[in-house]
XYZ file of C-alpha atoms in Angstrom:
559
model
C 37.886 -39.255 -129.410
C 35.446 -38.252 -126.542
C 34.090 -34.787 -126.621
C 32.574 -33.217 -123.519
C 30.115 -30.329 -124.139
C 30.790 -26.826 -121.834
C 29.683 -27.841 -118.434
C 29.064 -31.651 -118.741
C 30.219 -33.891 -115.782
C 33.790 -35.243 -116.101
C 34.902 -38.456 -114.782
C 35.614 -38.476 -110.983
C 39.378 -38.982 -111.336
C 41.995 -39.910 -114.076
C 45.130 -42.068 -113.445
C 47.630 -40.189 -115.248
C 51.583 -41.126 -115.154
C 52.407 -39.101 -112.025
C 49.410 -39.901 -110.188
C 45.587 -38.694 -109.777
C 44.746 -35.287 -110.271
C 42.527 -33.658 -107.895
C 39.346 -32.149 -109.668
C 40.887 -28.417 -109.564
C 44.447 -27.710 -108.420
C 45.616 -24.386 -107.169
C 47.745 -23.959 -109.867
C 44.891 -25.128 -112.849
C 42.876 -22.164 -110.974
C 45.761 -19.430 -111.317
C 46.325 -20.713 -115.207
C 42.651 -20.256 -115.737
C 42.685 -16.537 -113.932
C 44.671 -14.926 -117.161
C 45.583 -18.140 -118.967
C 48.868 -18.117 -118.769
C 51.157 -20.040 -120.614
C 48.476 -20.987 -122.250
C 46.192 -20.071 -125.472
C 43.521 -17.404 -124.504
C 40.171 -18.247 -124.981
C 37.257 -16.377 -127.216
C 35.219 -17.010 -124.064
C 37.476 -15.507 -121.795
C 38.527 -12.231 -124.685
C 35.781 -10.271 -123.910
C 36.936 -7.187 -124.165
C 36.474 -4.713 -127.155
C 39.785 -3.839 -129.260
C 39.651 -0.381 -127.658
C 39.833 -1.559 -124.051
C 43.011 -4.137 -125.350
C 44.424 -1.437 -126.897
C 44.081 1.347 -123.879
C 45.153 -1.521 -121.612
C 48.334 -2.245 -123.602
C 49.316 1.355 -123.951
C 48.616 2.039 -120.444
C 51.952 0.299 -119.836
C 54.183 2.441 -121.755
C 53.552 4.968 -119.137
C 56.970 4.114 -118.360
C 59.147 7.480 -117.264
C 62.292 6.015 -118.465
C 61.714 7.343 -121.669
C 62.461 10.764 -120.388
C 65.717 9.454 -119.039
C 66.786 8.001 -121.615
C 66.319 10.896 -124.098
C 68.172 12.956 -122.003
C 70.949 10.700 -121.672
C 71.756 10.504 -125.014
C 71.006 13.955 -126.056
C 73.519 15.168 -123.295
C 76.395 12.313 -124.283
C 75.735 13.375 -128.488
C 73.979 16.049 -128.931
C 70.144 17.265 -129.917
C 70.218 16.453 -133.538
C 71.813 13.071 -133.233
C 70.058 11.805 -130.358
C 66.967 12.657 -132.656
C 68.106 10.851 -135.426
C 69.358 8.039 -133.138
C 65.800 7.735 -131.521
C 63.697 7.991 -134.946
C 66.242 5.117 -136.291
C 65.057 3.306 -133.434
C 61.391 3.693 -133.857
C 61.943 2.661 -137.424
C 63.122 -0.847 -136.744
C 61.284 -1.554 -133.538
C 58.043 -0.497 -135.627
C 58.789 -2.519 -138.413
C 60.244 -5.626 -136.435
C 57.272 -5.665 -134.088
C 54.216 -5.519 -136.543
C 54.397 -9.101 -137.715
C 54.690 -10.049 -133.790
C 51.465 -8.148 -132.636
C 49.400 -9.265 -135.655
C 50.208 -12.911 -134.970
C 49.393 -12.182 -131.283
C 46.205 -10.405 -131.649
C 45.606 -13.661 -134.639
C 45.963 -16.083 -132.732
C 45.717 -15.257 -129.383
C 48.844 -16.292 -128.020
C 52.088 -14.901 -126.198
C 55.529 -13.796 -127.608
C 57.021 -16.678 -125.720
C 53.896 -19.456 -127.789
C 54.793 -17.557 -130.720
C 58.551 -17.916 -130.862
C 58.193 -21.649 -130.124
C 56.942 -22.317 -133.117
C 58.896 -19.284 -135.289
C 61.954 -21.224 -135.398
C 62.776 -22.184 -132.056
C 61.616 -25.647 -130.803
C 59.338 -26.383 -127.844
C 62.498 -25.847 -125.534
C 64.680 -23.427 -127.322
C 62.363 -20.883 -126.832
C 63.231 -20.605 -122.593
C 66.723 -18.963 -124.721
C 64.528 -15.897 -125.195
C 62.357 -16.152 -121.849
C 65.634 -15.274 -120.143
C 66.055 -12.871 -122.536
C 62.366 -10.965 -121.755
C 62.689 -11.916 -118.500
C 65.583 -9.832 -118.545
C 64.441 -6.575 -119.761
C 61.487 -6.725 -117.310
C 63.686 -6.760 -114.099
C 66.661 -3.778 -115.178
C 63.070 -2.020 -116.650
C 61.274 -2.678 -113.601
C 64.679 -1.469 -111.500
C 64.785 1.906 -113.223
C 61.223 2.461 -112.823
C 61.858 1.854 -109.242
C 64.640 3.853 -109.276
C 63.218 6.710 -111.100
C 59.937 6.468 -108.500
C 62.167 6.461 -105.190
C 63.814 9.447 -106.090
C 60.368 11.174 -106.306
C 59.539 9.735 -102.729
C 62.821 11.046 -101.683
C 62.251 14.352 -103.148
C 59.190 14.994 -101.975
C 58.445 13.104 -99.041
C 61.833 12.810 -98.171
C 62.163 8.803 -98.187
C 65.203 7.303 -97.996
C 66.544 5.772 -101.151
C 66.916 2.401 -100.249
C 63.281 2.977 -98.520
C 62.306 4.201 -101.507
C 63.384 1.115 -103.668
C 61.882 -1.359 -101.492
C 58.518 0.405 -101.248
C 58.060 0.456 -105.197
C 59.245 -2.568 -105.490
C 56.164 -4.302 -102.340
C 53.424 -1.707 -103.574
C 53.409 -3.587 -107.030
C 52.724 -7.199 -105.473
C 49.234 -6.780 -104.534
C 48.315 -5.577 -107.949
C 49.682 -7.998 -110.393
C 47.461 -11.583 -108.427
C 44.985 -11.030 -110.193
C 45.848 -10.593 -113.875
C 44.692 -9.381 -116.514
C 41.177 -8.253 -114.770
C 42.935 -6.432 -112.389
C 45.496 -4.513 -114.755
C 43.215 -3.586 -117.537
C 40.366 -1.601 -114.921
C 44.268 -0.074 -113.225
C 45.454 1.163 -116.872
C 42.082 2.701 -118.348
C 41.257 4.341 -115.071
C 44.728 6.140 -114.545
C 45.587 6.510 -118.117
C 43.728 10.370 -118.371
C 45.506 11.679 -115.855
C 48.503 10.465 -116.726
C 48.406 12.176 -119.651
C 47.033 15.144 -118.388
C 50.311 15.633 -115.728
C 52.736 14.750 -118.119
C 51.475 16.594 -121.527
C 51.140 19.953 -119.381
C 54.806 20.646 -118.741
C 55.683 20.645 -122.464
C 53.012 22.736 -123.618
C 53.949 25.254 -121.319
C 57.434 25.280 -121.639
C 56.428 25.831 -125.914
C 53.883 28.381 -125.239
C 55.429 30.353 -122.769
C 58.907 29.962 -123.278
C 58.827 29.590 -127.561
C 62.973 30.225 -127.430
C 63.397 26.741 -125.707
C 62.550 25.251 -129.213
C 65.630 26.715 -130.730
C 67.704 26.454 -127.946
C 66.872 22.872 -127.920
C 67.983 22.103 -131.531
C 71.045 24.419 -130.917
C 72.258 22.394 -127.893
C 75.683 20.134 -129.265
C 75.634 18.048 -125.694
C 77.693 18.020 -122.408
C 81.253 18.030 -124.034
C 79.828 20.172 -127.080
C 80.599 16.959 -129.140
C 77.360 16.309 -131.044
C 77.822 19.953 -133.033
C 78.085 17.777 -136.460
C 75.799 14.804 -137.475
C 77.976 11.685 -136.491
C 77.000 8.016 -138.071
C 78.632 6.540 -134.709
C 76.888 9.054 -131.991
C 73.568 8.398 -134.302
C 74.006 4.260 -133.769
C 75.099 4.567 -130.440
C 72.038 6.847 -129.334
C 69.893 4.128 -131.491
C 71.666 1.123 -129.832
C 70.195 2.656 -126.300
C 66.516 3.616 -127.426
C 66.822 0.024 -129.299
C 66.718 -1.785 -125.434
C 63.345 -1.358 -125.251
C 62.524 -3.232 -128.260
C 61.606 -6.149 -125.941
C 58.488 -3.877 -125.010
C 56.716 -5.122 -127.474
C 56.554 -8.680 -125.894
C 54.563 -6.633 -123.081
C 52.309 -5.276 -125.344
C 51.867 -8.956 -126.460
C 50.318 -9.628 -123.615
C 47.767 -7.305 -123.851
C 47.080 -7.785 -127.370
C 46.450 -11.869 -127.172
C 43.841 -10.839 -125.251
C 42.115 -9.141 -128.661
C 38.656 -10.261 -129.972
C 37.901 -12.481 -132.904
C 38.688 -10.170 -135.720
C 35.461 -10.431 -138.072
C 33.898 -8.282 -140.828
C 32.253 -6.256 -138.657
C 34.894 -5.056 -136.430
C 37.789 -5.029 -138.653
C 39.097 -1.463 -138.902
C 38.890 -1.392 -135.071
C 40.318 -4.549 -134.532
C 43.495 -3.317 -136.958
C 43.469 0.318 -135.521
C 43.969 -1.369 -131.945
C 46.255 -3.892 -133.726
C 48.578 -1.490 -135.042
C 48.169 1.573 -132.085
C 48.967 -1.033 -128.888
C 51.240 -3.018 -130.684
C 54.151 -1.792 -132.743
C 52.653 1.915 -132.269
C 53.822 1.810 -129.011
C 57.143 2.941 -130.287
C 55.729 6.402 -131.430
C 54.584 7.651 -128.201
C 58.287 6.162 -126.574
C 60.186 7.986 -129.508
C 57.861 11.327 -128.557
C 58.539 10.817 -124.961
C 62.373 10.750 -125.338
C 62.052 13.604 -127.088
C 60.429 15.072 -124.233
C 62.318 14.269 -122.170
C 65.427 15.806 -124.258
C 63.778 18.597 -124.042
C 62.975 19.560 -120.952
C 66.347 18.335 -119.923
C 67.817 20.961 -122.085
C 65.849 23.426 -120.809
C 67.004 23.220 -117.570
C 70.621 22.582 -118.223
C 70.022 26.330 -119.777
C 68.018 27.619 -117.264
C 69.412 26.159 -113.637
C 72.546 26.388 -112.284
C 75.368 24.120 -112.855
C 74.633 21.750 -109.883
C 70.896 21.648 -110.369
C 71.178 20.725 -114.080
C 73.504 17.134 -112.876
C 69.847 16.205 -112.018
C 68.492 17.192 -115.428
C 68.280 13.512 -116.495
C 65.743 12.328 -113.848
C 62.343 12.449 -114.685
C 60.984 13.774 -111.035
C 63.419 16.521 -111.332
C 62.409 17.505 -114.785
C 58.992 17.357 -114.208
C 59.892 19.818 -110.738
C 61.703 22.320 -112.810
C 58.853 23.264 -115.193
C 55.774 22.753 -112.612
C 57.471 25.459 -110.103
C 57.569 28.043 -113.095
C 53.330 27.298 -113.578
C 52.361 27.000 -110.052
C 53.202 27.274 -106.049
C 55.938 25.294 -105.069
C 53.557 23.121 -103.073
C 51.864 21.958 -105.740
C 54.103 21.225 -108.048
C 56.148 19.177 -105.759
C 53.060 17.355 -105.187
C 52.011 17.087 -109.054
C 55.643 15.841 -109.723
C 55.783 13.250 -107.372
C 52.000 12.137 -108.262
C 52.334 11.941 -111.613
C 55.820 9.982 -110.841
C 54.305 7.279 -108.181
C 51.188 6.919 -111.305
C 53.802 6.445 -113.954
C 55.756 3.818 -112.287
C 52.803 1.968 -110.852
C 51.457 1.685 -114.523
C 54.323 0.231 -116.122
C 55.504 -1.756 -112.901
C 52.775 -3.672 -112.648
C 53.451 -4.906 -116.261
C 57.083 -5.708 -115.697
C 55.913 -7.471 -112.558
C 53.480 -9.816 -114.595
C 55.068 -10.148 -117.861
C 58.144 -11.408 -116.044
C 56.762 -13.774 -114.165
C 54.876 -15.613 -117.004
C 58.487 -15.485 -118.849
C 60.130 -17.213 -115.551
C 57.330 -19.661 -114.870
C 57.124 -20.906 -118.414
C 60.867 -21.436 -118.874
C 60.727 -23.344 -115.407
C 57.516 -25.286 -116.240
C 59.077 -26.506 -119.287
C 62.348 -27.386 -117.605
C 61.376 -29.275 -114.752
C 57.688 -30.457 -115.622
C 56.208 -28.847 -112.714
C 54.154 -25.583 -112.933
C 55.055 -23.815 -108.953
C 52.492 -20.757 -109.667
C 53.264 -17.403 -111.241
C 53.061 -15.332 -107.495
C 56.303 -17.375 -107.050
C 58.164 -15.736 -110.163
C 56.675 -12.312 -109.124
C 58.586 -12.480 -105.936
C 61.575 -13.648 -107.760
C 61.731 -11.255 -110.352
C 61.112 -8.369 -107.809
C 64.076 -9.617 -106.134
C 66.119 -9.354 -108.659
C 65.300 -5.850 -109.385
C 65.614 -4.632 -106.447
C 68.847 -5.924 -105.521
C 69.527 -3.785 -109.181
C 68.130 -0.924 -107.532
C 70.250 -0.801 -104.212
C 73.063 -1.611 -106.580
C 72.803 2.172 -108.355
C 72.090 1.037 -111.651
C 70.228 4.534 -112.638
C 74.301 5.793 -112.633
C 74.700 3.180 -115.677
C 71.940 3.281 -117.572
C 73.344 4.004 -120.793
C 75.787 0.983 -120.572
C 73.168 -1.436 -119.284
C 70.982 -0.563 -122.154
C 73.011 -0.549 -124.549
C 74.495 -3.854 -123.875
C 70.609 -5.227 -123.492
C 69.766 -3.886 -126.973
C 72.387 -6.162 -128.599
C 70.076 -9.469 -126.912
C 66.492 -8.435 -127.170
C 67.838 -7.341 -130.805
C 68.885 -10.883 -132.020
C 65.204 -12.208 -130.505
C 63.114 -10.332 -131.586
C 64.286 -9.329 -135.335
C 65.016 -13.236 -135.727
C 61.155 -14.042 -134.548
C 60.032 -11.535 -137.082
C 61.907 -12.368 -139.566
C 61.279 -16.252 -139.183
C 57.472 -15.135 -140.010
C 57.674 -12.526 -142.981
C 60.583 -14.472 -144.671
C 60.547 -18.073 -143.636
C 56.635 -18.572 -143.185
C 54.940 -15.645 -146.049
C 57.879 -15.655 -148.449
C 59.872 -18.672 -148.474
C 56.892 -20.984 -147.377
C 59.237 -22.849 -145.359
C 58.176 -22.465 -141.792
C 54.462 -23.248 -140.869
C 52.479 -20.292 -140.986
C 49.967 -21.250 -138.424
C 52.223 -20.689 -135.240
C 53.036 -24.145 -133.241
C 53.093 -24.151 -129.328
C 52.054 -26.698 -128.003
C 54.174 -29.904 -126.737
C 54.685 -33.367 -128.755
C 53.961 -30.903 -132.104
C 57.193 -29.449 -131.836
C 61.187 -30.640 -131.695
C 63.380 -29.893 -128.676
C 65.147 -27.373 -130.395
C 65.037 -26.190 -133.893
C 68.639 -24.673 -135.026
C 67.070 -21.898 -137.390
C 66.072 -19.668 -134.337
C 68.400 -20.880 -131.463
C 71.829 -20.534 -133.837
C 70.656 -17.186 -135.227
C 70.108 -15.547 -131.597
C 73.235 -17.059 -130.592
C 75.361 -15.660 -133.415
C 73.616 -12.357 -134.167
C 73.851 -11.650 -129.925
C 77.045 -12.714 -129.249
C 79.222 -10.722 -132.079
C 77.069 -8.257 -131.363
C 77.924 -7.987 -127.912
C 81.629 -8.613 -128.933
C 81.385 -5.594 -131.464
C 79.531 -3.576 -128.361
C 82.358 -4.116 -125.681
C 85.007 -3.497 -128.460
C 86.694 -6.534 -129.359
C 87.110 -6.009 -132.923
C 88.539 -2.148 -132.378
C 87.016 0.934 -131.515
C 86.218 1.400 -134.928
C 83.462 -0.765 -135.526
C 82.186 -0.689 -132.179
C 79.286 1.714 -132.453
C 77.678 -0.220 -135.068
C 76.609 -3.587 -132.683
C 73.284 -2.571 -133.492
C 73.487 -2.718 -137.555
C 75.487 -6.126 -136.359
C 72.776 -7.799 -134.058
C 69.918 -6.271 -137.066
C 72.144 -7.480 -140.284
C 72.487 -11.186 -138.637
C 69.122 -11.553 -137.081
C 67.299 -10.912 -140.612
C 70.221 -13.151 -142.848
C 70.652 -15.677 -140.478
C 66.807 -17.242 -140.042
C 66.589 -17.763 -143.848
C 69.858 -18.920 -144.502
C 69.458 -22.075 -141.782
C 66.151 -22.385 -142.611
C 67.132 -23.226 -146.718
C 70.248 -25.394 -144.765
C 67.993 -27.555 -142.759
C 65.408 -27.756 -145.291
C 62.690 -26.668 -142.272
C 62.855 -30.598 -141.182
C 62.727 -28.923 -137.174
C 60.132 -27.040 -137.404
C 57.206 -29.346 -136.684
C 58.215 -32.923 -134.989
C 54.450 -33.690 -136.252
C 51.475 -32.173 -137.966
C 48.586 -33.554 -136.905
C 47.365 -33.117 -133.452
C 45.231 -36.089 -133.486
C 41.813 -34.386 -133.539
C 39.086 -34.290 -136.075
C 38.041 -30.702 -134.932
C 39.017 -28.092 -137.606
C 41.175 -25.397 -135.576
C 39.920 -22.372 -137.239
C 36.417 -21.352 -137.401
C 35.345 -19.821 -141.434
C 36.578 -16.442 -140.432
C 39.968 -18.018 -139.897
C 39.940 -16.936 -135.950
C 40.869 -20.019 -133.202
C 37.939 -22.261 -133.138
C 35.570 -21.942 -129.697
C 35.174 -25.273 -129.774
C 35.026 -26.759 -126.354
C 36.689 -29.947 -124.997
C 38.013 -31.383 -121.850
C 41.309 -32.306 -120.877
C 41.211 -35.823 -119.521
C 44.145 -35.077 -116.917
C 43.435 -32.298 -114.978
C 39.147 -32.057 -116.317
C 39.141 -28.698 -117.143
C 37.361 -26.986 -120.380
C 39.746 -25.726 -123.204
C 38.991 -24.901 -126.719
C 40.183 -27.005 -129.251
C 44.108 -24.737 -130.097
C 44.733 -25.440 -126.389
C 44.414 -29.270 -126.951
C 45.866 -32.473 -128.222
C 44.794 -35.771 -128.577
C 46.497 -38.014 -125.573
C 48.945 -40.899 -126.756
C 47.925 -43.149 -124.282
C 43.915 -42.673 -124.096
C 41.178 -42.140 -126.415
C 41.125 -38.637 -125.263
C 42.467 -34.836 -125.637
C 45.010 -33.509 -123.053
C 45.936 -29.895 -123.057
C 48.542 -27.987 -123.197
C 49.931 -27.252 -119.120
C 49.541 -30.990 -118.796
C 51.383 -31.714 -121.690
C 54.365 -29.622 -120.291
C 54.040 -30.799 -117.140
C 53.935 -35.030 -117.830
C 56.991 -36.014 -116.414
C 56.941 -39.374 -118.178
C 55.505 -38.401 -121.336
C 52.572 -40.943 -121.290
C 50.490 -38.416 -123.268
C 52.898 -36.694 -125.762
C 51.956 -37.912 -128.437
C 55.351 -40.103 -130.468
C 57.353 -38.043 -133.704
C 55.647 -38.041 -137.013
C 57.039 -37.131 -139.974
């Protein structure tokens, strides 16, 4: 097997099955910006776990949080939209741990990872619609929540409004990671500086909106009792955003080689950016409860019908600090920052979801910047659609899918890899290594979504119909093990031996730096991004894997 040292000459050209590939390719450049779809590099990871871990937490800066607080406290009540949104925390938390270690690990994506965690090389696109998904209605009401501060306070039009957060993002997310971790580090302080502000004053200088807030029993005074269903149904809407933590993924494969030196970092940034995200959402619902309450209390009856928009809840308790001025102009700045933070994420996160689902369907990688446009387009045609007036129902629906994924990924690794010793516990991405489709992921996201769903739109009576979550949770943990045992884990790996000599981990069991080059398309890799080629006494990597149409270098099934 030939080995080419970092920076050695490469042949001139390599006849490959669909012709000769040109020494670098547009898209082979774009790949090699942020390496997507593919494994990331130790030589590219050069950033310390506290810059990862900023960067990944920059995009929760997300003001839907606030809205969705609000929402549920007014539909059930203070006390039960608290309990609903700390249930939710709980199980995100717990479900996306194993996820972000395995990221940060091995330096891989949600999408690599759930290949490999029970899936199959293409029954893994299932749950790239899925992300894909959340990061268009997210990016939508983010969009939504951002035009009505241009509207407010510059007096945009809506449907101006939409468009313009929807073209201001473009520009930002070419570059990739580079770009977006300099954008969240530098806006992150003030971020937190506008929005922390507001809800220290409103405790300091107004200490009766604490009890008034735990005294308040919702719109239709409903929530005045602790309810089991208003509890799971204000749960099944905080648990939509579980999918989040696939953004925070990619972030965190981005991590450094954890050593002895740098562990406690390495799991303090681990454990803060990735399933920690949850406790600054679960805060910022509260918040946004909060302050939503306070001005339902405080304004009049048609001012308080806007108490569930972020812009307008952020207007409400700047004008009692400051001149009106200025606090329209802090609201709508710390509104346009917000949105631009997290948009940017749902912008790029999507379109690696889109263009590896494509690339793997068709064999042809067309470039992320066209998958940003697309996904764009999709949200904004949500956004001129009103979906902000649905939110709840969107959500909650959503939950039910990004529910089944991501519980059934994380349970395929504690159970089925750590306990059961069934399913490999190095993760498998890469193309040849794995089947088509393994059953024990693909069936379990298919049953624990769909009667889930079922449960959610009612079809087995109203009376079971707020528990869809405890559904979607109870089948995504059973279900993995269960088919796993069934199927004796024969589709997990279609092979297990890549063909090269080159130990994959280095003695602190990180992703070896080893560096070879791919024969096809002559670029440097190191060694987990590599295979050896069926058809040549070479190694191929992993994009050109996905993209042979006629599978002259996959290597054939072994058992």
């Amino acid at each position: 097997m030939s080995q080419h040292a970092p920076g050695a000459t490469p042949p001139t050209g390599t006849s490959t099955g669909t012709g000769t590939v040109p020494r670098r390719s547009a898209a082979a450049s774009e790949t090699l910006e942020d390496y997507t779809l593919r494994f990331a590099p130790r030589s590219y990871r050069r950033w310390t776990p506290g810059v990862v871990a900023t960067s990944a937490l920059g995009g929760i800066a997300y003001l839907a949080d606030f809205s969705i607080g609000a929402n549920i406290g007014i539909a059930h009540g203070t006390v039960n939209a608290l309990l609903g949104i700390a249930l939710a925390a709980v199980v995100i938390f717990v479900s996306g741990f194993p996820l972000a270690y395995y990221a940060a690990r091995y330096n891989i994506d949600l999408d690599l990872i759930t290949r490999g965690s029970g899936f199959g090389y293409y029954g893994s696109v299932l749950t790239n619609v899925i992300f894909a998904t959340f990061t268009f209605i997210f990016f939508a009401l983010e969009g939504s929540i951002m035009a009505q501060g241009l509207y407010l306070g510059l007096g945009v039009p809506l449907w101006a409004g939409y468009a313009v957060s929807t073209i201001i993002v473009i520009p930002l997310v070419v570059y990739g990671m580079k770009v977006l971790s300099a954008l969240q580090v530098w806006t992150t302080p003030l971020w937190l500086v506008l929005m922390v502000i507001p809800f220290a004053y409103l405790v300091i200088a107004n200490p009766d909106s604490v009890g008034g807030f735990f005294a308040y029993t919702g719109a239709d005074g409903s929530g005045s009792q602790v309810s089991a269903a208003s509890v799971l149904l204000a749960a099944g809407v905080c648990l939509s955003l579980m999918a989040q933590i696939a953004e925070q993924i990619d972030y965190l494969r981005f991590m450094p080689p954890r050593t002895a030196e740098n562990s406690r970092r390495w799991w303090t940034a681990v454990v803060m950016a990735g399933p920690g995200w949850v406790v600054f959402g679960a805060i910022k619902q509260a918040v946004g409860l909060f302050i939503a309450v306070y001005l339902i209390a405080t304004l009049d009856p048609q001012a308080s019908a806007t108490a569930n928009e972020p812009v307008h809840q952020f207007l409400g308790v700047y004008e009692e600090m400051m001149p009106g001025w200025l606090a329209m102009t802090l609201a709508v700045v710390l509104v346009v920052i917000s949105q631009i933070k997290i948009n940017v994420t749902n912008a790029y996160s999507g379109s690696l979801a889109w263009t590896n689902s494509f690339t793997r369907v068709t064999k042809r990688y067309p470039g992320r910047m066209v998958f940003v446009v697309v996904n764009l387009v999709i949200a904004l045609t949500l956004m001129e659609a009103n979906m902000f007036d649905f939110l709840n129902t969107i959500l909650g629906f959503y939950a039910n899918c990004a529910m089944a994924w991501v519980i059934t990924v994380a349970t395929d690794i504690v159970v089925n890899k750590h306990l059961l010793g069934i399913s490999p516990k190095v993760p498998e991405f890469r193309r040849g290594m794995l089947y088509a489709v393994n059953p024990v992921g693909f069936a379990s996201v298919l049953l624990s979504a769909g009667l889930s769903i079922a449960v959610f739109f009612g079809a087995f009576g109203p009376g079971i119909q707020p528990y869809s979550p405890v559904v979607a949770i109870a089948l995504a943990v059973v279900c993995p093990p269960v088919l796993a045992i069934a199927t004796r884990g024969r589709y997990y790996l279609r092979r297990d031996d890549d063909g090269l000599a080159l130990p994959m981990f280095d003695a602190d069991g990180n992703p070896s730096g080893e560096v070879l080059t791919c024969h096809v398309c002559r670029q440097d890799y190191e060694r987990p991004d590599l295979t050896a080629c069926a058809t040549h006494d070479d190694v191929v990597c992993s994009l050109c894997l996905s993209t042979d149409k006629v599978a002259d270098h996959v290597l054939p099934a072994r058992s």
